[in-house]
Amino acid sequence: MRDSEDGVTGGGESTRAVRAGLPEPVKYEPTLPGPVFAAHYHLPGEPTGPYTYGRDENPTWTRLEQAIGELEAPGREDVETLVFASGMAAISAALFSQLRAGDAVVMPDDGYQALPLVRAQLEAYGIEVRTAPTGGDAQLAVLDGAKLLWIESPSNPGLDVCDIRRLVDAAHGQGALVAVDNTLATPLGQRPLELGADFSVASGTKQLTGHGDVLLGYVTGRSGAAMTAVRRWRKIVGAVPGPMEAWLAHRSIATLALRVEQQNATALAVAETLRQRPDVTGVRYPGLPDDPSHKIAAQQMRRFGCVVSFALPSRERAERFLDALRLVDDATSFGGVRSTAERRGRWGGDAVPEGFIRLSVGAEDADDLLADVVRALDESA
Ligand SMILES: *Cc1c(COP(=O)(O)O)cnc(C)c1O
């Protein structure tokens, strides 16, 4: 997909992804220098930056932060990114660095499964938490007087979508900040800052890095007091990624455009195939033209993700289906190059039917994957 706003590196997203965060070429140095393993740096005299102590800064993070920033907010110099040890570390940093006792925050009630734990912790600190569903822009109804609006669109695992710009306008109109969990879309699928959000927060564990071998998180936001508070939170809590993880993530981002292109195209094909089946109900994929999420998704997303959700008639049937799959691992998480699926109800917490399945489409050939899914459906019937 080409983009006109960035003429420097060429407008294409693959081009941007393969070059994101690379340093200027230095003769005899590698294109992407290896991980810098350092707890401390030589630091004679006044202890000023850029590199003082390994919990505060690391050159491998700096390059990764630059790369993510170029994808989340191409061409913008006023934006900074901070990487974290996991998506939850990034989410906690954004929330706990901005909120104080007595503040109110609006969160989705159909978002990532650890959000109820976050809610309990926020409430323990005297922060009021209000929740509403993602779909139908229902969070608008409970926004009054809130300090921060937390959006997850598309929501995980239900794949509902809200009108981000509309919610941002309402929140900003009353002085509230807005954070968007951009994990499912990835920055190639959606750019929350362009839609007006103050923060794009994500787990890099999923499709951003895409190989199921790294935990990572990040917060991207406009430079200023809010991001300074996020940076301070990272230093206090110390939820920092290891240099090896940061480097693996940066290396993996080079193939992000290739992976999302293939995985998301196959996800659409899988959703279309599932919809033909009488034994499958509730197929959701924001890229399906008649999906309830599609209209708004098409306005604000560039790609619709690699996750398809649907339901089989019972828990037993869902378990037999998962057992029968050969190219799809029965595992949690999503976004990896190898397809995964799970019966979401096994965790408890999500309001989903017993036979509800979240399928993450990998980079296998579409024909192979479709054949495997159809065969597993037939065999498990
Ligand atoms: C996985 C996930 C997270 C948490 O990320 P971790 O890297 O597992 O800590 C947050 N939000 C969404 C939408 C996720 O899918």
Short mmCIF file of C-alpha atoms and ligand atoms in Angstrom, two decimals:
data_model
loop_
_atom_site.label_atom_id
_atom_site.label_comp_id
_atom_site.label_asym_id
_atom_site.label_seq_id
_atom_site.Cartn_x
_atom_site.Cartn_y
_atom_site.Cartn_z
CA MET A 1 0.00 0.00 0.00
CA ARG A 2 1.42 3.39 -0.95
CA ASP A 3 1.14 6.57 0.94
CA SER A 4 1.80 10.01 -0.38
CA GLU A 5 2.72 11.96 2.74
CA ASP A 6 6.28 10.73 3.05
CA GLY A 7 8.43 11.48 0.04
CA VAL A 8 11.77 10.97 1.76
CA THR A 9 12.04 7.21 1.88
CA GLY A 10 9.41 6.63 -0.80
CA GLY A 11 5.78 6.44 0.14
CA GLY A 12 5.32 2.71 0.51
CA GLU A 13 4.73 1.00 3.80
CA SER A 14 6.96 -1.95 3.02
CA THR A 15 9.75 0.51 2.31
CA ARG A 16 9.10 2.29 5.57
CA ALA A 17 8.93 -0.96 7.52
CA VAL A 18 12.22 -2.34 6.18
CA ARG A 19 14.08 0.93 6.84
CA ALA A 20 12.35 2.02 10.05
CA GLY A 21 14.75 3.04 12.78
CA LEU A 22 17.96 2.15 10.90
CA PRO A 23 20.97 4.30 11.76
CA GLU A 24 22.94 6.20 9.12
CA PRO A 25 25.23 3.76 7.28
CA VAL A 26 28.71 3.47 8.77
CA LYS A 27 31.38 1.65 6.80
CA TYR A 28 32.02 -1.87 8.16
CA GLU A 29 29.12 -1.59 10.61
CA PRO A 30 26.05 -3.82 10.22
CA THR A 31 22.83 -2.37 8.78
CA LEU A 32 21.01 -3.02 12.04
CA PRO A 33 23.64 -3.02 14.79
CA GLY A 34 23.32 -5.88 17.25
CA PRO A 35 21.86 -5.69 20.75
CA VAL A 36 23.80 -3.56 23.21
CA PHE A 37 24.06 -5.50 26.46
CA ALA A 38 24.78 -2.94 29.13
CA ALA A 39 23.66 -2.38 32.69
CA HIS A 40 25.75 0.80 32.80
CA TYR A 41 27.80 2.90 30.38
CA HIS A 42 31.12 4.67 30.80
CA LEU A 43 30.06 7.93 32.40
CA PRO A 44 32.84 10.17 33.66
CA GLY A 45 31.93 13.60 35.02
CA GLU A 46 28.39 14.96 35.02
CA PRO A 47 25.90 12.07 34.71
CA THR A 48 23.87 13.34 31.78
CA GLY A 49 22.37 11.39 28.86
CA PRO A 50 21.87 9.98 26.34
CA TYR A 51 23.13 6.76 27.96
CA THR A 52 23.70 6.60 31.70
CA TYR A 53 22.15 3.49 33.21
CA GLY A 54 20.52 0.46 31.59
CA ARG A 55 17.10 0.90 33.22
CA ASP A 56 16.82 4.42 31.79
CA GLU A 57 18.16 4.16 28.26
CA ASN A 58 19.66 1.66 25.83
CA PRO A 59 20.78 2.28 22.21
CA THR A 60 18.92 -0.86 21.06
CA TRP A 61 15.68 0.53 22.50
CA THR A 62 16.38 3.91 20.94
CA ARG A 63 16.50 2.39 17.45
CA LEU A 64 13.38 0.30 18.06
CA GLU A 65 11.53 3.32 19.48
CA GLN A 66 12.49 5.29 16.39
CA ALA A 67 11.22 2.45 14.17
CA ILE A 68 7.86 2.15 15.92
CA GLY A 69 7.47 5.94 15.90
CA GLU A 70 8.05 6.05 12.13
CA LEU A 71 5.21 3.56 11.66
CA GLU A 72 2.76 4.98 14.22
CA ALA A 73 3.27 8.62 13.20
CA PRO A 74 5.17 8.87 9.90
CA GLY A 75 6.81 12.20 9.24
CA ARG A 76 6.08 13.61 12.69
CA GLU A 77 8.99 14.89 14.73
CA ASP A 78 6.90 15.88 17.76
CA VAL A 79 6.12 12.30 18.73
CA GLU A 80 8.09 9.93 20.92
CA THR A 81 7.87 6.22 21.63
CA LEU A 82 8.85 4.33 24.77
CA VAL A 83 9.26 0.55 24.74
CA PHE A 84 8.36 -1.69 27.65
CA ALA A 85 8.84 -5.29 28.75
CA SER A 86 5.31 -6.26 27.68
CA GLY A 87 2.03 -4.85 26.47
CA MET A 88 0.71 -4.86 30.04
CA ALA A 89 3.76 -2.89 31.21
CA ALA A 90 2.97 -0.27 28.55
CA ILE A 91 -0.75 -0.20 29.40
CA SER A 92 -0.04 0.13 33.12
CA ALA A 93 2.48 2.90 32.43
CA ALA A 94 0.00 4.91 30.37
CA LEU A 95 -2.78 4.54 32.95
CA PHE A 96 -0.91 4.80 36.22
CA SER A 97 1.33 7.66 35.10
CA GLN A 98 -1.67 9.83 34.14
CA LEU A 99 -4.29 9.05 36.77
CA ARG A 100 -4.50 10.17 40.40
CA ALA A 101 -6.83 9.29 43.28
CA GLY A 102 -10.18 10.96 42.66
CA ASP A 103 -9.84 10.88 38.84
CA ALA A 104 -12.28 8.95 36.67
CA VAL A 105 -11.24 6.78 33.72
CA VAL A 106 -13.45 5.21 31.04
CA MET A 107 -12.46 1.76 29.83
CA PRO A 108 -14.04 -0.83 27.54
CA ASP A 109 -15.90 -3.72 29.18
CA ASP A 110 -15.09 -6.02 26.24
CA GLY A 111 -11.35 -5.43 25.95
CA TYR A 112 -8.22 -7.41 26.66
CA GLN A 113 -8.73 -10.00 29.37
CA ALA A 114 -6.28 -8.47 31.86
CA LEU A 115 -8.17 -5.13 31.92
CA PRO A 116 -10.44 -6.24 34.82
CA LEU A 117 -7.28 -6.81 36.89
CA VAL A 118 -6.10 -3.33 35.98
CA ARG A 119 -9.50 -1.99 36.92
CA ALA A 120 -9.30 -3.55 40.39
CA GLN A 121 -5.85 -2.04 40.90
CA LEU A 122 -6.96 1.42 39.73
CA GLU A 123 -9.93 1.24 42.11
CA ALA A 124 -7.66 0.20 44.97
CA TYR A 125 -5.79 3.48 44.38
CA GLY A 126 -9.00 5.51 44.58
CA ILE A 127 -9.50 5.98 40.84
CA GLU A 128 -13.06 5.68 39.57
CA VAL A 129 -13.36 3.22 36.65
CA ARG A 130 -16.37 3.34 34.35
CA THR A 131 -16.85 0.77 31.62
CA ALA A 132 -19.01 0.48 28.52
CA PRO A 133 -18.91 -1.68 25.38
CA THR A 134 -16.71 -0.73 22.41
CA GLY A 135 -19.47 -1.08 19.80
CA GLY A 136 -21.96 1.70 19.14
CA ASP A 137 -19.53 4.26 20.63
CA ALA A 138 -21.15 3.39 23.97
CA GLN A 139 -18.21 4.79 25.94
CA LEU A 140 -19.50 8.28 25.06
CA ALA A 141 -22.39 7.84 27.48
CA VAL A 142 -20.11 7.53 30.53
CA LEU A 143 -17.43 10.06 29.56
CA ASP A 144 -18.65 13.04 31.52
CA GLY A 145 -15.92 14.43 33.77
CA ALA A 146 -13.42 11.62 33.06
CA LYS A 147 -9.70 12.39 32.94
CA LEU A 148 -8.79 9.63 30.49
CA LEU A 149 -10.63 7.56 27.88
CA TRP A 150 -9.18 4.13 27.12
CA ILE A 151 -10.23 2.69 23.73
CA GLU A 152 -9.55 -0.77 22.33
CA SER A 153 -10.59 -0.87 18.68
CA PRO A 154 -10.98 -3.45 17.26
CA SER A 155 -11.75 -5.00 20.62
CA ASN A 156 -10.23 -8.33 21.55
CA PRO A 157 -11.75 -10.92 21.19
CA GLY A 158 -15.17 -9.61 20.04
CA LEU A 159 -13.79 -7.47 17.15
CA ASP A 160 -16.16 -4.58 17.70
CA VAL A 161 -15.03 -1.16 16.51
CA CYS A 162 -15.78 2.36 17.68
CA ASP A 163 -15.48 5.69 15.87
CA ILE A 164 -12.15 6.79 17.32
CA ARG A 165 -12.25 10.34 15.95
CA ARG A 166 -15.74 10.89 17.32
CA LEU A 167 -14.75 9.67 20.79
CA VAL A 168 -11.53 11.71 20.69
CA ASP A 169 -13.47 14.88 19.82
CA ALA A 170 -15.87 14.33 22.71
CA ALA A 171 -13.05 13.55 25.15
CA HIS A 172 -10.88 16.48 24.10
CA GLY A 173 -13.93 18.74 24.28
CA GLN A 174 -13.96 18.16 28.01
CA GLY A 175 -10.20 18.11 28.51
CA ALA A 176 -9.78 14.31 28.75
CA LEU A 177 -6.84 12.42 27.29
CA VAL A 178 -7.40 9.48 24.94
CA ALA A 179 -5.36 6.30 24.64
CA VAL A 180 -6.00 3.65 21.99
CA ASP A 181 -4.84 0.04 22.34
CA ASN A 182 -3.52 -0.54 18.82
CA THR A 183 -2.36 -4.13 19.32
CA LEU A 184 -4.79 -5.86 17.00
CA ALA A 185 -4.53 -3.42 14.10
CA THR A 186 -0.75 -2.77 14.30
CA PRO A 187 0.47 0.65 13.11
CA LEU A 188 0.14 -0.53 9.51
CA GLY A 189 -3.55 -1.13 10.07
CA GLN A 190 -4.43 1.96 12.08
CA ARG A 191 -2.71 5.13 13.28
CA PRO A 192 -4.49 6.37 16.40
CA LEU A 193 -2.47 9.59 16.63
CA GLU A 194 -3.69 10.63 13.18
CA LEU A 195 -7.22 10.04 14.44
CA GLY A 196 -6.50 12.50 17.23
CA ALA A 197 -5.60 10.18 20.11
CA ASP A 198 -2.98 11.29 22.63
CA PHE A 199 -1.44 7.84 23.01
CA SER A 200 -1.18 4.74 20.89
CA VAL A 201 -0.39 1.88 23.24
CA ALA A 202 0.19 -1.69 22.16
CA SER A 203 1.50 -5.11 22.87
CA GLY A 204 4.39 -5.77 20.50
CA THR A 205 4.08 -9.43 21.46
CA LYS A 206 1.44 -10.00 18.78
CA GLN A 207 1.50 -9.15 15.07
CA LEU A 208 3.98 -6.28 15.39
CA THR A 209 6.80 -8.76 16.00
CA GLY A 210 4.85 -11.74 14.72
CA HIS A 211 6.97 -14.76 15.60
CA GLY A 212 5.61 -15.68 19.02
CA ASP A 213 9.04 -15.42 20.60
CA VAL A 214 9.14 -11.97 22.19
CA LEU A 215 7.15 -10.08 24.82
CA LEU A 216 7.15 -6.34 24.22
CA GLY A 217 5.02 -3.25 24.64
CA TYR A 218 5.16 0.41 23.70
CA VAL A 219 3.55 3.79 24.20
CA THR A 220 3.68 6.38 21.40
CA GLY A 221 2.53 9.92 22.13
CA ARG A 222 3.21 13.57 21.50
CA SER A 223 6.34 14.73 23.32
CA GLY A 224 5.51 16.75 26.38
CA ALA A 225 4.39 16.43 29.97
CA ALA A 226 2.26 13.31 29.44
CA MET A 227 5.09 11.34 27.81
CA THR A 228 7.56 12.62 30.40
CA ALA A 229 5.29 11.07 33.03
CA VAL A 230 5.22 7.78 31.10
CA ARG A 231 9.04 7.80 30.91
CA ARG A 232 9.27 8.49 34.63
CA TRP A 233 6.88 5.61 35.31
CA ARG A 234 9.09 3.26 33.27
CA LYS A 235 12.11 4.30 35.31
CA ILE A 236 10.28 3.85 38.61
CA VAL A 237 8.72 0.49 37.81
CA GLY A 238 11.63 -0.75 35.74
CA ALA A 239 9.45 -2.72 33.33
CA VAL A 240 12.06 -2.48 30.59
CA PRO A 241 12.67 -4.88 27.70
CA GLY A 242 15.93 -6.78 27.47
CA PRO A 243 18.25 -5.65 24.65
CA MET A 244 17.90 -9.04 22.94
CA GLU A 245 14.10 -8.75 22.86
CA ALA A 246 14.30 -5.18 21.61
CA TRP A 247 16.67 -6.18 18.83
CA LEU A 248 14.58 -9.22 17.81
CA ALA A 249 11.54 -6.94 17.67
CA HIS A 250 13.30 -4.42 15.46
CA ARG A 251 14.51 -7.17 13.14
CA SER A 252 10.97 -8.55 12.93
CA ILE A 253 9.41 -5.20 12.06
CA ALA A 254 11.28 -5.28 8.75
CA THR A 255 8.79 -7.93 7.57
CA LEU A 256 5.70 -6.36 9.15
CA ALA A 257 4.22 -5.16 5.86
CA LEU A 258 4.78 -8.55 4.18
CA ARG A 259 3.26 -10.39 7.12
CA VAL A 260 0.19 -8.22 7.55
CA GLU A 261 -0.48 -8.21 3.83
CA GLN A 262 -0.51 -12.00 3.62
CA GLN A 263 -2.03 -12.81 7.02
CA ASN A 264 -4.82 -10.26 6.74
CA ALA A 265 -5.73 -11.30 3.19
CA THR A 266 -5.95 -14.93 4.31
CA ALA A 267 -7.99 -13.90 7.37
CA LEU A 268 -10.60 -12.39 5.08
CA ALA A 269 -10.69 -15.60 3.02
CA VAL A 270 -11.06 -17.69 6.18
CA ALA A 271 -13.91 -15.47 7.40
CA GLU A 272 -15.68 -15.79 4.04
CA THR A 273 -15.28 -19.57 4.10
CA LEU A 274 -16.53 -19.87 7.69
CA ARG A 275 -19.59 -17.85 6.81
CA GLN A 276 -20.63 -20.46 4.25
CA ARG A 277 -20.83 -23.13 6.96
CA PRO A 278 -24.17 -23.91 8.58
CA ASP A 279 -22.42 -25.19 11.72
CA VAL A 280 -20.58 -21.90 12.30
CA THR A 281 -22.29 -18.84 13.77
CA GLY A 282 -21.33 -15.31 14.69
CA VAL A 283 -18.39 -14.97 12.29
CA ARG A 284 -16.72 -11.62 12.94
CA TYR A 285 -14.01 -9.96 10.87
CA PRO A 286 -13.95 -6.18 10.43
CA GLY A 287 -12.86 -6.63 6.81
CA LEU A 288 -16.06 -8.48 5.83
CA PRO A 289 -18.17 -5.90 3.94
CA ASP A 290 -21.32 -6.70 5.93
CA ASP A 291 -19.65 -7.11 9.33
CA PRO A 292 -21.19 -4.77 11.94
CA SER A 293 -17.73 -3.21 12.40
CA HIS A 294 -16.95 -2.72 8.72
CA LYS A 295 -18.36 0.72 8.04
CA ILE A 296 -16.39 2.53 10.74
CA ALA A 297 -13.40 0.21 10.35
CA ALA A 298 -13.17 1.13 6.67
CA GLN A 299 -13.12 4.83 7.60
CA GLN A 300 -10.33 4.65 10.13
CA MET A 301 -8.35 1.48 9.38
CA ARG A 302 -6.03 0.71 6.52
CA ARG A 303 -6.08 -3.03 7.19
CA PHE A 304 -8.36 -5.15 9.33
CA GLY A 305 -6.09 -7.52 11.23
CA CYS A 306 -5.44 -11.25 11.20
CA VAL A 307 -7.95 -12.33 13.85
CA VAL A 308 -11.27 -13.97 13.00
CA SER A 309 -13.77 -14.93 15.68
CA PHE A 310 -16.72 -17.30 15.43
CA ALA A 311 -18.70 -19.82 17.43
CA LEU A 312 -19.31 -23.55 17.14
CA PRO A 313 -22.46 -25.05 18.70
CA SER A 314 -20.86 -26.37 21.90
CA ARG A 315 -17.72 -26.54 23.95
CA GLU A 316 -17.19 -30.20 22.96
CA ARG A 317 -17.52 -29.43 19.28
CA ALA A 318 -15.08 -26.53 19.61
CA GLU A 319 -12.57 -28.76 21.40
CA ARG A 320 -12.86 -31.48 18.72
CA PHE A 321 -12.37 -28.85 16.01
CA LEU A 322 -9.22 -27.49 17.67
CA ASP A 323 -7.92 -31.05 18.10
CA ALA A 324 -8.50 -31.85 14.44
CA LEU A 325 -6.57 -28.85 13.08
CA ARG A 326 -3.09 -29.68 11.83
CA LEU A 327 -1.79 -26.31 10.61
CA VAL A 328 -3.25 -24.32 13.48
CA ASP A 329 -1.73 -24.63 16.94
CA ASP A 330 -4.11 -24.69 19.91
CA ALA A 331 -2.59 -21.76 21.73
CA THR A 332 -3.44 -18.33 23.01
CA SER A 333 -2.11 -15.00 21.72
CA PHE A 334 -2.39 -13.93 18.09
CA GLY A 335 -0.58 -12.28 15.22
CA GLY A 336 2.18 -14.85 14.71
CA VAL A 337 3.36 -16.31 11.40
CA ARG A 338 2.03 -19.71 12.52
CA SER A 339 -1.75 -19.82 12.85
CA THR A 340 -3.18 -20.32 16.32
CA ALA A 341 -6.69 -20.80 17.65
CA GLU A 342 -8.25 -21.30 21.02
CA ARG A 343 -11.57 -21.74 22.73
CA ARG A 344 -11.67 -18.41 24.42
CA GLY A 345 -14.12 -19.45 27.14
CA ARG A 346 -11.48 -21.69 28.73
CA TRP A 347 -9.97 -18.63 30.43
CA GLY A 348 -13.19 -17.29 31.91
CA GLY A 349 -13.54 -13.52 31.98
CA ASP A 350 -14.60 -12.83 28.39
CA ALA A 351 -18.37 -12.70 27.84
CA VAL A 352 -18.34 -15.29 25.03
CA PRO A 353 -20.30 -18.49 24.28
CA GLU A 354 -18.75 -21.85 25.27
CA GLY A 355 -18.04 -22.71 21.64
CA PHE A 356 -16.45 -19.31 20.83
CA ILE A 357 -13.16 -19.54 18.95
CA ARG A 358 -10.57 -16.88 18.30
CA LEU A 359 -8.53 -17.82 15.26
CA SER A 360 -5.33 -15.98 14.42
CA VAL A 361 -4.37 -16.41 10.80
CA GLY A 362 -0.68 -16.95 10.10
CA ALA A 363 1.48 -16.73 7.01
CA GLU A 364 0.72 -20.22 5.65
CA ASP A 365 -0.59 -20.48 2.08
CA ALA A 366 -4.25 -19.53 2.09
CA ASP A 367 -5.26 -22.71 0.23
CA ASP A 368 -3.52 -24.95 2.77
CA LEU A 369 -5.03 -23.16 5.72
CA LEU A 370 -8.54 -23.08 4.26
CA ALA A 371 -8.35 -26.79 3.49
CA ASP A 372 -7.20 -27.55 7.03
CA VAL A 373 -9.99 -25.48 8.61
CA VAL A 374 -12.69 -27.04 6.41
CA ARG A 375 -11.38 -30.57 7.01
CA ALA A 376 -11.26 -29.99 10.78
CA LEU A 377 -14.81 -28.65 10.73
CA ASP A 378 -16.02 -31.71 8.79
CA GLU A 379 -14.13 -34.20 10.98
CA SER A 380 -15.34 -32.63 14.22
CA ALA A 381 -19.01 -32.44 13.18
C1 LIG B 1 -1.89 -9.30 24.38
C2 LIG B 1 -2.57 -8.00 24.53
C3 LIG B 1 -2.19 -7.11 25.53
C4 LIG B 1 -1.13 -7.45 26.55
O1 LIG B 1 0.14 -7.61 25.97
P1 LIG B 1 1.30 -8.50 26.64
O2 LIG B 1 2.44 -8.27 25.72
O3 LIG B 1 0.81 -9.90 26.69
O4 LIG B 1 1.53 -7.95 28.01
C5 LIG B 1 -2.85 -5.90 25.60
N1 LIG B 1 -3.84 -5.57 24.75
C6 LIG B 1 -4.23 -6.41 23.78
C7 LIG B 1 -5.34 -6.00 22.87
C8 LIG B 1 -3.63 -7.64 23.64
O5 LIG B 1 -4.04 -8.48 22.69
#
